[in-house]
CSV table of N, CA, C and O in Angstrom, one decimal:
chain,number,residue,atom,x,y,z
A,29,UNK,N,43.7,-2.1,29.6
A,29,UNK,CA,42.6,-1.5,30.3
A,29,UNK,C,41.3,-2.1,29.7
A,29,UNK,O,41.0,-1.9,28.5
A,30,UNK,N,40.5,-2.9,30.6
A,30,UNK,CA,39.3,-2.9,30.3
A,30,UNK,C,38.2,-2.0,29.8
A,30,UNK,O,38.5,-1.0,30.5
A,31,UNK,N,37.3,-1.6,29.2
A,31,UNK,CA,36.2,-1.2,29.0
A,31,UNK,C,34.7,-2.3,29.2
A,31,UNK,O,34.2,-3.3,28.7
A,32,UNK,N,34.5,-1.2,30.6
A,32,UNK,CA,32.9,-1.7,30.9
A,32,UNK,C,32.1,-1.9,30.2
A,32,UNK,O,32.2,-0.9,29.6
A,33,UNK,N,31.0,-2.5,29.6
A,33,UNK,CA,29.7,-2.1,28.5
A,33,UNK,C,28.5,-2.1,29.4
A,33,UNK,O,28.0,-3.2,29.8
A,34,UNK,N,28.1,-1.0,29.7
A,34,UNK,CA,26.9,-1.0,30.6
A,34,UNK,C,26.2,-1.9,30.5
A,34,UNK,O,26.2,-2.4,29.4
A,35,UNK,N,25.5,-2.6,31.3
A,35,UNK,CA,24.1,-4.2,31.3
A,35,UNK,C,22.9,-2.8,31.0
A,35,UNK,O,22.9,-1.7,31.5
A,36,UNK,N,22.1,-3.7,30.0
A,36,UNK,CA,21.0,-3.1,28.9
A,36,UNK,C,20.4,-3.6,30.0
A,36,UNK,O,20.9,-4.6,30.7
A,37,UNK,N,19.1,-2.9,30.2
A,37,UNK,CA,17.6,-2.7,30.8
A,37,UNK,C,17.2,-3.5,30.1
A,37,UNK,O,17.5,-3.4,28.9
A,38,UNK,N,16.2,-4.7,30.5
A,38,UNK,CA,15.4,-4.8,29.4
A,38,UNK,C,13.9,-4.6,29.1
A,38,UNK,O,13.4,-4.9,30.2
A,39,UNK,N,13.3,-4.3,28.5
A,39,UNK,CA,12.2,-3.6,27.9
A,39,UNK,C,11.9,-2.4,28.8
A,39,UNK,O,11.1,-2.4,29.7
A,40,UNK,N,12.9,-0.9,28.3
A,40,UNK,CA,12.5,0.1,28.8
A,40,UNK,C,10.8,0.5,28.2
A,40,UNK,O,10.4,0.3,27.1
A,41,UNK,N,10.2,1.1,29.2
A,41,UNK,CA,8.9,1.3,28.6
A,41,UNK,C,8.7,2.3,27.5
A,41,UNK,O,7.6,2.7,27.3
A,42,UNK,N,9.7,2.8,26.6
A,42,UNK,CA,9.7,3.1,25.2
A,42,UNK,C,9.8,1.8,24.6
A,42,UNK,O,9.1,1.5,23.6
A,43,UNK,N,10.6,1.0,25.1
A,43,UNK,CA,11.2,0.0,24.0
A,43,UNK,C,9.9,-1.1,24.1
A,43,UNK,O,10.0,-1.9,23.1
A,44,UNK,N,9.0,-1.4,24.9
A,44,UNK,CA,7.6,-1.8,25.2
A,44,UNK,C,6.4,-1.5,24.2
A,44,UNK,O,5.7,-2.4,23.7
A,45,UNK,N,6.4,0.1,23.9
A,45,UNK,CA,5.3,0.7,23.8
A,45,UNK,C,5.5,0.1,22.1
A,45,UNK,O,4.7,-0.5,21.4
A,46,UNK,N,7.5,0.5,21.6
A,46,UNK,CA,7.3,0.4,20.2
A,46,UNK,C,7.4,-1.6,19.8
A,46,UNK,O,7.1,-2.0,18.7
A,47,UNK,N,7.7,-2.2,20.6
A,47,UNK,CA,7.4,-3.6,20.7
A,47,UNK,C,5.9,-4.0,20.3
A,47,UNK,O,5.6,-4.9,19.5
A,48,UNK,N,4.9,-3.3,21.0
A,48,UNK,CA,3.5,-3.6,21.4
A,48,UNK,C,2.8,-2.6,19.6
A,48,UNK,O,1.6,-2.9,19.4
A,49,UNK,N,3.5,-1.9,18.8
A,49,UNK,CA,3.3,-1.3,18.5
A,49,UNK,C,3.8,-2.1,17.0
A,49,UNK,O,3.0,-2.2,16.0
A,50,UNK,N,4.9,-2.5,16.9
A,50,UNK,CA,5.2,-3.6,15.7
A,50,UNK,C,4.8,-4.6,15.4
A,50,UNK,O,5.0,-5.1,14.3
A,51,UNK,N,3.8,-5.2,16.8
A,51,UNK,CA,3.6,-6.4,16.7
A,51,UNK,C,2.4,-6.3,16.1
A,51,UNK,O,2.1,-7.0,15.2
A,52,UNK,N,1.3,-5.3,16.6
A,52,UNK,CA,0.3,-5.0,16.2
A,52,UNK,C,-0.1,-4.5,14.6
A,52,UNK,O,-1.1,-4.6,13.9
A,53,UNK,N,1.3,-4.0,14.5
A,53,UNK,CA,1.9,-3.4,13.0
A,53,UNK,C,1.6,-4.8,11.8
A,53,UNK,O,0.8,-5.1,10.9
A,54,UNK,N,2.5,-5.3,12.5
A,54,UNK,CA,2.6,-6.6,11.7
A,54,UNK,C,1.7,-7.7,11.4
A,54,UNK,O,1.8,-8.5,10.4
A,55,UNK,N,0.8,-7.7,12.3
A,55,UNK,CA,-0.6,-8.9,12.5
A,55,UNK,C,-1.8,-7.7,11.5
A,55,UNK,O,-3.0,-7.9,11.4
A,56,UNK,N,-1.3,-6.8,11.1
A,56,UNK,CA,-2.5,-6.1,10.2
A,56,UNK,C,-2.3,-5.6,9.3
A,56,UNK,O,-2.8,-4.6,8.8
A,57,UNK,N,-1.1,-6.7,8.9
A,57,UNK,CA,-0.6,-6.5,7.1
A,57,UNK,C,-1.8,-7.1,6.5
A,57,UNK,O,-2.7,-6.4,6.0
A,58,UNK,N,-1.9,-8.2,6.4
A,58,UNK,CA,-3.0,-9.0,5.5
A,58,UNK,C,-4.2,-7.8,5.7
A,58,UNK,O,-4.7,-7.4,4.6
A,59,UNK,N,-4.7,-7.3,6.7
A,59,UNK,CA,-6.0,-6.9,6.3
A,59,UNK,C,-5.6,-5.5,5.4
A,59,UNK,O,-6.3,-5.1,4.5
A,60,UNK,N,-4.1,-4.7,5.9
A,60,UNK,CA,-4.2,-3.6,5.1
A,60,UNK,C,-4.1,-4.1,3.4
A,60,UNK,O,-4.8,-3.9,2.4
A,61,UNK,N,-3.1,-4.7,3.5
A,61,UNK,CA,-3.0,-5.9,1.9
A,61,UNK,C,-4.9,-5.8,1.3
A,61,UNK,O,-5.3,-4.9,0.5
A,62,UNK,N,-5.5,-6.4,1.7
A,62,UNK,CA,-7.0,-6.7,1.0
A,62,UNK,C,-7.5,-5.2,1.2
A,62,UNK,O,-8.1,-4.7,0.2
A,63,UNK,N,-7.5,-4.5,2.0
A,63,UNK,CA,-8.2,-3.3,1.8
A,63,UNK,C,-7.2,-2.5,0.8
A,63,UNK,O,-7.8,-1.8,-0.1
A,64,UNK,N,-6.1,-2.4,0.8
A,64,UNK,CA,-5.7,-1.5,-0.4
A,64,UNK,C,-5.6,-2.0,-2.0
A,64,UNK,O,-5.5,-1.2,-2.9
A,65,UNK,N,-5.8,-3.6,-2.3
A,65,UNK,CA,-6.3,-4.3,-3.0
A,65,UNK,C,-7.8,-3.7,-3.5
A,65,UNK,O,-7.9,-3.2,-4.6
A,66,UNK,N,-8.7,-3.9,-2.7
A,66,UNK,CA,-10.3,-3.8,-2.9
A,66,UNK,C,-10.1,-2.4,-3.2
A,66,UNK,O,-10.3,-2.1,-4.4
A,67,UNK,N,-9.5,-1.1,-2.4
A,67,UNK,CA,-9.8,0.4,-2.5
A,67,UNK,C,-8.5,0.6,-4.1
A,67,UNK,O,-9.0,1.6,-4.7
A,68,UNK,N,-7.8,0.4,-4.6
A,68,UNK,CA,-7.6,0.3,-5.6
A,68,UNK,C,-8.4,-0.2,-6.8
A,68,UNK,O,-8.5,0.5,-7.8
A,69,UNK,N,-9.2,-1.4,-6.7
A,69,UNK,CA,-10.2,-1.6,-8.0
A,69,UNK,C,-10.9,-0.6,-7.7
A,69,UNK,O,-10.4,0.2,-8.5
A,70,UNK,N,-11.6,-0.1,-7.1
A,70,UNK,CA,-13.0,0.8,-6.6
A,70,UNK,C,-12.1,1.8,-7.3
A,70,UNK,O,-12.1,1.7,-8.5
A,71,UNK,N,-11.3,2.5,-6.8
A,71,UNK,CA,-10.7,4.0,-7.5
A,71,UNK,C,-10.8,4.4,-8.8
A,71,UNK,O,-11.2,5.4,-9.3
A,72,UNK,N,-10.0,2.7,-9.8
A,72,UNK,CA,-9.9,2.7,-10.9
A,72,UNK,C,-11.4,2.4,-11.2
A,72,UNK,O,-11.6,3.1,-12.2
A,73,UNK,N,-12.6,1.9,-10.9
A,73,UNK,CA,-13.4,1.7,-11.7
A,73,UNK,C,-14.2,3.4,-11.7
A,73,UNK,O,-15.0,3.7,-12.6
A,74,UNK,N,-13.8,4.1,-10.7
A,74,UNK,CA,-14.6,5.5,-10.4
A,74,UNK,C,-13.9,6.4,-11.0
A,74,UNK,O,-14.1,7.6,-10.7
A,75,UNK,N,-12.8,6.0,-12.2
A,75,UNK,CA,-11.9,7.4,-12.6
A,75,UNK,C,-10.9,7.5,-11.9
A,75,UNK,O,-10.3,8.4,-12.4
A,76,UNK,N,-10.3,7.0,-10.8
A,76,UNK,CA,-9.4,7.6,-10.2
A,76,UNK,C,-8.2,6.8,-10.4
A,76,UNK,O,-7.7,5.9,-9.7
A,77,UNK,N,-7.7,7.4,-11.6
A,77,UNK,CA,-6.7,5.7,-12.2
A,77,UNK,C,-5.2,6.1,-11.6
A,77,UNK,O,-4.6,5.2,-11.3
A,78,UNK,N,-4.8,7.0,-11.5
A,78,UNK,CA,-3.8,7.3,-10.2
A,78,UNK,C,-3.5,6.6,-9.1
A,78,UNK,O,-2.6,5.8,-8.7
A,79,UNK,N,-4.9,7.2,-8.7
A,79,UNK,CA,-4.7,6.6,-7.1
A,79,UNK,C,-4.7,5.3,-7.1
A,79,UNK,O,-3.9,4.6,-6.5
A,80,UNK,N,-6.1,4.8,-8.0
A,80,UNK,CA,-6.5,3.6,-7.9
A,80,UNK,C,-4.9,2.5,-8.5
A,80,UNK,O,-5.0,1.3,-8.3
A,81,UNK,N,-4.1,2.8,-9.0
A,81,UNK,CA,-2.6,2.5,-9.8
A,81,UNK,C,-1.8,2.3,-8.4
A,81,UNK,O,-0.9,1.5,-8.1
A,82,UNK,N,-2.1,3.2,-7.9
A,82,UNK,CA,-0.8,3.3,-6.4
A,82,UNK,C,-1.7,2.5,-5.3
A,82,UNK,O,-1.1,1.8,-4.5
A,83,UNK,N,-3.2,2.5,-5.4
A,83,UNK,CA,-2.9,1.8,-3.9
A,83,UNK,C,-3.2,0.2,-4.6
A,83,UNK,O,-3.5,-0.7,-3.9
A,84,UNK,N,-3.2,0.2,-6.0
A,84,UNK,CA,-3.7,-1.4,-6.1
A,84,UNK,C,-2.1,-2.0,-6.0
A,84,UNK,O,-1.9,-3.1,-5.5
A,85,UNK,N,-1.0,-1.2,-6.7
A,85,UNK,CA,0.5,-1.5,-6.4
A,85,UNK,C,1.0,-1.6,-4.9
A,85,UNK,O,2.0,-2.4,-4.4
A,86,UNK,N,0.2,-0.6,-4.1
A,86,UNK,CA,0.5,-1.1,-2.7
A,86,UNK,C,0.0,-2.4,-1.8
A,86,UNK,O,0.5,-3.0,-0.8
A,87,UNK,N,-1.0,-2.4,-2.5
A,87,UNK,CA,-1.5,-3.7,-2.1
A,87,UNK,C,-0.8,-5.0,-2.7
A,87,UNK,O,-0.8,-5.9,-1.8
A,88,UNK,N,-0.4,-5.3,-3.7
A,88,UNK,CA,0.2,-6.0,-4.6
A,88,UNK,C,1.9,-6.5,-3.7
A,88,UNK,O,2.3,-7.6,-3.5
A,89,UNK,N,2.6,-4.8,-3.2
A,89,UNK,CA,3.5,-5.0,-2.8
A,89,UNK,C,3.7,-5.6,-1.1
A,89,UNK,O,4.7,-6.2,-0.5
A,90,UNK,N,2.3,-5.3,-0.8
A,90,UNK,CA,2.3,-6.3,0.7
A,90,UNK,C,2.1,-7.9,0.5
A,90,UNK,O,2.4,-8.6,1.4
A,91,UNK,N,1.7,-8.3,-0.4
A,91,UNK,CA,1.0,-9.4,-0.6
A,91,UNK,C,2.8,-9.9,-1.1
A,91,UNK,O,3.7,-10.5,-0.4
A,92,UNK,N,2.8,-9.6,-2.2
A,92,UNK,CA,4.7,-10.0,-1.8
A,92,UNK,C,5.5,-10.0,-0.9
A,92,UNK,O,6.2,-10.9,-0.9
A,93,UNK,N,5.6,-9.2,0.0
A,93,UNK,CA,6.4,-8.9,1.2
A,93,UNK,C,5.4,-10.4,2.3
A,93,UNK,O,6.0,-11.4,2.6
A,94,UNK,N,4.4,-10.3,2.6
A,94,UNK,CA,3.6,-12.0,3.2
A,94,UNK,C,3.9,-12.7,2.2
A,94,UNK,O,3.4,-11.9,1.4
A,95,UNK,N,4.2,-13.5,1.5
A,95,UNK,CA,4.5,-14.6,0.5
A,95,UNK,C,6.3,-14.6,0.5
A,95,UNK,O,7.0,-15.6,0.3
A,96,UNK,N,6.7,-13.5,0.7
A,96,UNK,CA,8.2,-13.7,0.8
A,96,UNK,C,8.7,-13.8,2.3
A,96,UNK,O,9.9,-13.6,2.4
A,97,UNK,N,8.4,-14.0,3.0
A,97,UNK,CA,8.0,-13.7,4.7
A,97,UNK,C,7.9,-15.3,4.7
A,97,UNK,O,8.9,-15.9,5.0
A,98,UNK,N,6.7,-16.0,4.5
A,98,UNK,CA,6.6,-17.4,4.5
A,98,UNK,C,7.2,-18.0,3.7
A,98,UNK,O,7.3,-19.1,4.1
A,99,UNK,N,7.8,-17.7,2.3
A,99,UNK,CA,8.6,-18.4,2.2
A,99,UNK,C,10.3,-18.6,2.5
A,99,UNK,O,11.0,-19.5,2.1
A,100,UNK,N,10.6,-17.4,3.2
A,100,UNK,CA,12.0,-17.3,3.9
A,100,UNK,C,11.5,-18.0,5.4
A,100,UNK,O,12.5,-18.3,6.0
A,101,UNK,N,10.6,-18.3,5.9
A,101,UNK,CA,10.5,-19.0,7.5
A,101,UNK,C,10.7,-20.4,6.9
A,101,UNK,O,11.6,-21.0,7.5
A,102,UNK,N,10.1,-21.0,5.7
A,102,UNK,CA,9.9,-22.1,5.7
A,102,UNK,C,11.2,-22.3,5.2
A,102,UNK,O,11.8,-23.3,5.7
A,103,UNK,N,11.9,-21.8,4.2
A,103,UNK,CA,13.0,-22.1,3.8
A,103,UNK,C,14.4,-22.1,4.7
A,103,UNK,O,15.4,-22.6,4.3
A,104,UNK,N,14.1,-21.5,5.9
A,104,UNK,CA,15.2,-22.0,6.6
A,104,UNK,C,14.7,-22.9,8.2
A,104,UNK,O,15.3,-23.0,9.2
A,105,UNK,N,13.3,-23.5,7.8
A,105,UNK,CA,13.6,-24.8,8.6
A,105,UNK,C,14.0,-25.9,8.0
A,105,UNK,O,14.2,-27.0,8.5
A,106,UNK,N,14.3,-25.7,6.9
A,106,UNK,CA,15.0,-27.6,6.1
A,106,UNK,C,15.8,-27.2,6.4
A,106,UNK,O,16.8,-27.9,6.3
């Protein structure tokens, strides 16, 4: 006996909204990167060595995640 597999819709307008929604995600890493960079020194230079510890580490951690991003694209065009 066979089993059918239903034919997928494609881009149900949930599956659109969160498409339109990732992509936008993703094209505003770099600026969140530099602003949690810059709002981390600012925190620590104002006392706020916590915060200013977590968001200069969050920034730190995007900037890795873009540098490992380009270097996994480029490393699998050779």
């Amino acid at each position: 006996m066979k089993f059918r597999i239903p034919k997928r819709r494609a881009h149900m307008p949930e599956e659109a909204h969160l498409i339109t929604f990732c992509k936008a995600l993703d094209k505003s890493i770099p600026v969140l990167r530099t602003a949690f960079l810059v709002a981390g020194i600012l925190a620590t230079g104002m006392g706020m060595n916590r915060a200013g510890d977590f968001l200069f580490v969050t920034g730190l951690l995007l900037q890795f995640s873009i540098w490992f991003e380009n270097w996994w694209v480029v490393r699998r065009q050779r």
